[in-house]
Amino acid sequence: MGKIISVSNQKGGVGKTTTAINLAASLAALEFKTLIVDADPQANATSGVGIDPKEVEVSIYECMVEGANVKDSIITAPIKYLDILPSHINLVGAEVEMVNIEDREKKMKDALSGVKDDYDYIIIDCSPSLGLITINALTAADSVMVPVQCEYFALEGLGKLLNTIKIIQTRLNPALKIEGILLTMYDVRLNLANQVVEEVKLHFEGLVFHTMIPRNIKLSESPGFGMPAITHDANSKGSISYLNLAKEVLRRNEVKAA
């Protein structure tokens, strides 16, 4: 049975989509069958692996709101071992449409239950909010990975997210774990970045991944080419860092499984 990891932080610009795409692509490169679930109406994860959101006929929206079959919605990405459940701009209206639906917080979990056994890892890219779609993602997930930018106000909102995770654990998903906190956009030359690293490690010792994601031009460029960084330039620092993150996730889960 596959493990579902939700990549979430309600603060925008912290590298959620970059992390979801490149972690999933790195797991696929290591020959683990992986699915990206694009749960953001902006559909950046969809376009980031080379799929045009405008050409998507059946998306996560139809699966959650209309009960469409997930297996009919999944698209094979141009990378071996990697598939994507795409998003669409229609997802913007899903929260309003789902207000009166029974068990609305569990619609994504219900949708993914039919394919969970088909994958080793399912990575959910969440939108930068703590709305109903993100709550669905956290309810469906086995664990949550939290990207944190190595900049001023890095910890802003992190407490709120952790409180939301506690509420989800109490009311909707008691099995939800924190996979880890991932430090992104790290620049070793900046004193501020190093201070943020120390502060996050001080507050959340044991939860912080050893791997840190550097600021890297190839990571920034690759979505424009519709491909993960590992395909765009496998030797870039960004690609190597996400490959190391994938290996660290695998090691952590081997220990937990043991």
Short mmCIF file of C-alpha atoms in Angstrom, two decimals:
data_model
loop_
_atom_site.label_atom_id
_atom_site.label_comp_id
_atom_site.label_asym_id
_atom_site.label_seq_id
_atom_site.Cartn_x
_atom_site.Cartn_y
_atom_site.Cartn_z
CA MET A 1 0.00 0.00 0.00
CA GLY A 2 1.34 3.41 -0.99
CA LYS A 3 2.14 6.19 1.41
CA ILE A 4 0.36 9.53 0.91
CA ILE A 5 2.43 12.62 1.75
CA SER A 6 0.75 16.02 1.66
CA VAL A 7 3.06 19.00 0.99
CA SER A 8 1.45 21.88 2.85
CA ASN A 9 2.02 25.36 4.24
CA GLN A 10 -0.62 28.10 4.04
CA LYS A 11 2.15 30.66 3.52
CA GLY A 12 2.72 31.23 -0.18
CA GLY A 13 6.08 31.25 -1.96
CA VAL A 14 7.80 28.69 0.25
CA GLY A 15 8.42 26.07 -2.45
CA LYS A 16 5.43 23.74 -2.03
CA THR A 17 4.85 23.01 -5.71
CA THR A 18 8.58 22.88 -6.44
CA THR A 19 8.93 20.35 -3.63
CA ALA A 20 5.93 18.26 -4.68
CA ILE A 21 7.10 18.04 -8.32
CA ASN A 22 10.78 17.41 -7.62
CA LEU A 23 10.32 15.03 -4.69
CA ALA A 24 7.87 12.97 -6.78
CA ALA A 25 10.19 13.02 -9.81
CA SER A 26 13.15 11.99 -7.63
CA LEU A 27 11.20 9.07 -6.14
CA ALA A 28 10.27 8.05 -9.70
CA ALA A 29 13.93 8.33 -10.74
CA LEU A 30 14.72 5.90 -7.92
CA GLU A 31 12.14 3.56 -9.53
CA PHE A 32 9.36 3.99 -6.98
CA LYS A 33 5.96 4.22 -8.67
CA THR A 34 4.75 7.71 -7.74
CA LEU A 35 1.61 9.78 -8.23
CA ILE A 36 1.41 13.58 -7.92
CA VAL A 37 -2.01 14.86 -6.88
CA ASP A 38 -2.39 18.51 -7.90
CA ALA A 39 -4.77 19.95 -5.29
CA ASP A 40 -4.13 23.60 -6.19
CA PRO A 41 -6.51 25.44 -8.58
CA GLN A 42 -3.48 27.20 -10.10
CA ALA A 43 -2.51 23.77 -11.52
CA ASN A 44 1.20 24.58 -11.40
CA ALA A 45 2.16 20.99 -10.58
CA THR A 46 0.18 19.86 -13.63
CA SER A 47 1.96 22.25 -16.01
CA GLY A 48 5.24 21.64 -14.17
CA VAL A 49 5.39 18.05 -15.42
CA GLY A 50 4.47 18.97 -18.98
CA ILE A 51 0.65 18.66 -18.96
CA ASP A 52 -1.41 21.61 -20.27
CA PRO A 53 -4.19 22.24 -17.68
CA LYS A 54 -6.43 23.66 -20.44
CA GLU A 55 -6.46 20.26 -22.13
CA VAL A 56 -7.37 18.35 -18.96
CA GLU A 57 -10.84 16.84 -19.32
CA VAL A 58 -11.18 15.07 -15.97
CA SER A 59 -9.31 16.47 -12.94
CA ILE A 60 -9.21 16.11 -9.16
CA TYR A 61 -12.23 18.48 -9.17
CA GLU A 62 -14.47 15.96 -10.98
CA CYS A 63 -13.21 13.16 -8.71
CA MET A 64 -14.10 15.05 -5.53
CA VAL A 65 -17.28 16.89 -6.54
CA GLU A 66 -18.84 14.65 -9.19
CA GLY A 67 -17.53 11.24 -8.13
CA ALA A 68 -15.53 10.64 -11.33
CA ASN A 69 -13.30 7.56 -11.38
CA VAL A 70 -9.75 8.51 -10.37
CA LYS A 71 -8.24 5.87 -12.64
CA ASP A 72 -9.85 7.63 -15.62
CA SER A 73 -8.38 10.97 -14.47
CA ILE A 74 -4.74 9.97 -13.99
CA ILE A 75 -2.32 11.01 -16.73
CA THR A 76 1.04 9.36 -17.35
CA ALA A 77 3.77 11.98 -16.99
CA PRO A 78 6.68 12.08 -19.49
CA ILE A 79 8.86 10.45 -16.81
CA LYS A 80 9.01 6.71 -16.15
CA TYR A 81 7.26 5.63 -12.91
CA LEU A 82 5.54 9.03 -12.56
CA ASP A 83 1.80 9.78 -12.99
CA ILE A 84 -0.26 12.85 -12.18
CA LEU A 85 -3.84 13.43 -11.07
CA PRO A 86 -4.19 16.91 -12.61
CA SER A 87 -5.91 20.03 -11.37
CA HIS A 88 -8.10 22.56 -13.16
CA ILE A 89 -9.23 26.13 -12.50
CA ASN A 90 -12.69 24.65 -11.68
CA LEU A 91 -11.22 23.57 -8.34
CA VAL A 92 -11.60 27.20 -7.21
CA GLY A 93 -15.34 26.67 -6.88
CA ALA A 94 -15.14 23.25 -5.26
CA GLU A 95 -15.16 24.57 -1.69
CA VAL A 96 -18.49 26.36 -2.26
CA GLU A 97 -20.01 23.42 -4.13
CA MET A 98 -19.00 20.96 -1.39
CA VAL A 99 -20.46 22.95 1.53
CA ASN A 100 -23.62 20.86 1.78
CA ILE A 101 -22.06 17.51 0.84
CA GLU A 102 -21.97 14.93 3.62
CA ASP A 103 -18.44 14.02 4.82
CA ARG A 104 -17.07 16.77 2.57
CA GLU A 105 -13.70 16.66 4.34
CA LYS A 106 -13.15 13.06 3.20
CA LYS A 107 -13.85 13.36 -0.53
CA MET A 108 -10.17 13.29 -1.53
CA LYS A 109 -9.52 10.31 0.76
CA ASP A 110 -12.42 8.46 -0.83
CA ALA A 111 -11.15 9.30 -4.31
CA LEU A 112 -7.58 8.17 -3.63
CA SER A 113 -8.58 4.96 -1.85
CA GLY A 114 -9.11 3.32 -5.24
CA VAL A 115 -5.50 3.89 -6.39
CA LYS A 116 -3.50 3.89 -3.14
CA ASP A 117 -2.41 0.27 -3.69
CA ASP A 118 -1.17 1.08 -7.21
CA TYR A 119 1.65 3.38 -6.02
CA ASP A 120 4.60 3.37 -3.65
CA TYR A 121 4.18 7.08 -2.92
CA ILE A 122 1.42 9.62 -3.56
CA ILE A 123 2.50 13.27 -3.19
CA ILE A 124 -0.25 15.90 -2.79
CA ASP A 125 0.55 19.50 -3.75
CA CYS A 126 -1.69 21.72 -1.60
CA SER A 127 -2.82 25.28 -2.28
CA PRO A 128 -1.43 28.11 -0.10
CA SER A 129 -4.47 28.20 2.19
CA LEU A 130 -6.07 26.16 4.96
CA GLY A 131 -9.42 25.83 3.18
CA LEU A 132 -11.56 22.77 2.55
CA ILE A 133 -9.36 21.36 -0.24
CA THR A 134 -6.25 21.47 1.97
CA ILE A 135 -8.25 19.92 4.84
CA ASN A 136 -9.23 17.17 2.39
CA ALA A 137 -5.56 16.65 1.52
CA LEU A 138 -4.54 16.41 5.20
CA THR A 139 -7.43 14.02 5.90
CA ALA A 140 -6.35 11.80 3.00
CA ALA A 141 -2.65 11.86 3.89
CA ASP A 142 -0.57 9.54 6.04
CA SER A 143 1.84 12.39 6.74
CA VAL A 144 2.49 16.04 5.98
CA MET A 145 5.72 17.65 4.78
CA VAL A 146 6.06 21.35 5.60
CA PRO A 147 8.37 23.48 3.40
CA VAL A 148 9.74 26.53 5.26
CA GLN A 149 11.55 29.32 3.45
CA CYS A 150 14.92 30.37 4.88
CA GLU A 151 13.92 34.01 5.07
CA TYR A 152 12.50 36.57 7.48
CA PHE A 153 9.04 35.61 8.83
CA ALA A 154 9.89 31.96 8.11
CA LEU A 155 8.07 30.81 11.23
CA GLU A 156 5.10 33.08 10.54
CA GLY A 157 2.03 30.90 10.19
CA LEU A 158 3.87 27.70 11.01
CA GLY A 159 2.26 27.56 14.44
CA LYS A 160 -1.16 28.01 12.86
CA LEU A 161 -0.49 25.14 10.45
CA LEU A 162 0.67 22.87 13.28
CA ASN A 163 -2.52 23.74 15.22
CA THR A 164 -4.58 22.84 12.14
CA ILE A 165 -2.72 19.53 11.91
CA LYS A 166 -3.60 18.85 15.57
CA ILE A 167 -7.29 19.57 14.85
CA ILE A 168 -7.19 17.22 11.84
CA GLN A 169 -5.55 14.55 14.01
CA THR A 170 -8.23 14.96 16.68
CA ARG A 171 -11.32 15.12 14.47
CA LEU A 172 -10.63 13.63 11.03
CA ASN A 173 -7.35 11.72 10.72
CA PRO A 174 -5.85 10.38 13.97
CA ALA A 175 -3.11 8.58 12.01
CA LEU A 176 -1.71 11.80 10.43
CA LYS A 177 1.99 12.28 11.19
CA ILE A 178 4.42 15.09 10.44
CA GLU A 179 6.81 13.71 7.82
CA GLY A 180 9.17 16.58 8.47
CA ILE A 181 9.95 20.28 8.06
CA LEU A 182 11.90 21.06 4.89
CA LEU A 183 14.09 24.18 4.75
CA THR A 184 13.93 25.71 1.26
CA MET A 185 15.58 28.58 -0.65
CA TYR A 186 18.68 28.27 1.51
CA ASP A 187 21.65 30.51 0.72
CA VAL A 188 24.71 29.62 2.78
CA ARG A 189 26.18 33.11 2.19
CA LEU A 190 23.38 34.89 4.04
CA ASN A 191 23.58 35.31 7.80
CA LEU A 192 19.78 35.56 7.94
CA ALA A 193 19.35 32.18 6.23
CA ASN A 194 21.71 30.56 8.74
CA GLN A 195 19.86 32.22 11.64
CA VAL A 196 16.53 30.86 10.32
CA VAL A 197 18.03 27.36 10.06
CA GLU A 198 19.23 27.53 13.67
CA GLU A 199 15.88 28.89 14.88
CA VAL A 200 13.79 26.24 13.11
CA LYS A 201 16.07 23.44 14.34
CA LEU A 202 15.91 24.86 17.87
CA HIS A 203 12.09 24.95 17.90
CA PHE A 204 11.45 21.73 15.97
CA GLU A 205 14.40 19.51 16.79
CA GLY A 206 13.93 16.04 15.32
CA LEU A 207 11.35 17.15 12.76
CA VAL A 208 13.70 19.03 10.43
CA PHE A 209 15.08 17.19 7.39
CA HIS A 210 18.88 17.10 7.16
CA THR A 211 18.55 17.91 3.46
CA MET A 212 18.09 21.61 2.72
CA ILE A 213 16.99 22.94 -0.67
CA PRO A 214 19.24 25.74 -1.96
CA ARG A 215 18.29 28.72 -4.07
CA ASN A 216 18.98 27.41 -7.55
CA ILE A 217 18.35 28.84 -11.00
CA LYS A 218 17.60 25.42 -12.52
CA LEU A 219 14.82 24.86 -9.97
CA SER A 220 13.33 28.22 -10.96
CA GLU A 221 13.72 27.59 -14.69
CA SER A 222 12.42 24.04 -14.96
CA PRO A 223 8.64 24.78 -14.61
CA GLY A 224 8.94 27.06 -17.65
CA PHE A 225 10.13 24.04 -19.63
CA GLY A 226 7.31 21.88 -18.25
CA MET A 227 9.64 19.46 -16.53
CA PRO A 228 11.10 18.69 -13.08
CA ALA A 229 14.62 19.91 -12.39
CA ILE A 230 16.00 16.35 -12.48
CA THR A 231 14.94 16.15 -16.15
CA HIS A 232 15.94 19.73 -16.96
CA ASP A 233 19.43 19.42 -15.44
CA ALA A 234 20.16 16.33 -13.35
CA ASN A 235 23.53 17.72 -12.22
CA SER A 236 22.22 20.99 -10.78
CA LYS A 237 22.40 21.60 -7.03
CA GLY A 238 18.60 21.75 -6.87
CA SER A 239 18.18 18.37 -8.57
CA ILE A 240 20.78 16.72 -6.36
CA SER A 241 19.19 18.20 -3.22
CA TYR A 242 15.73 16.82 -4.09
CA LEU A 243 17.24 13.44 -4.90
CA ASN A 244 18.88 13.50 -1.45
CA LEU A 245 15.53 14.48 0.08
CA ALA A 246 13.85 11.51 -1.63
CA LYS A 247 16.54 9.20 -0.24
CA GLU A 248 16.08 10.70 3.23
CA VAL A 249 12.30 10.15 3.02
CA LEU A 250 12.92 6.54 1.99
CA ARG A 251 15.36 6.01 4.88
CA ARG A 252 12.95 7.53 7.41
CA ASN A 253 10.13 5.30 6.22
CA GLU A 254 12.27 2.18 6.22
CA VAL A 255 13.07 2.88 9.88
CA LYS A 256 9.39 3.45 10.67
CA ALA A 257 8.43 0.29 8.78
CA ALA A 258 11.06 -1.71 10.65
#
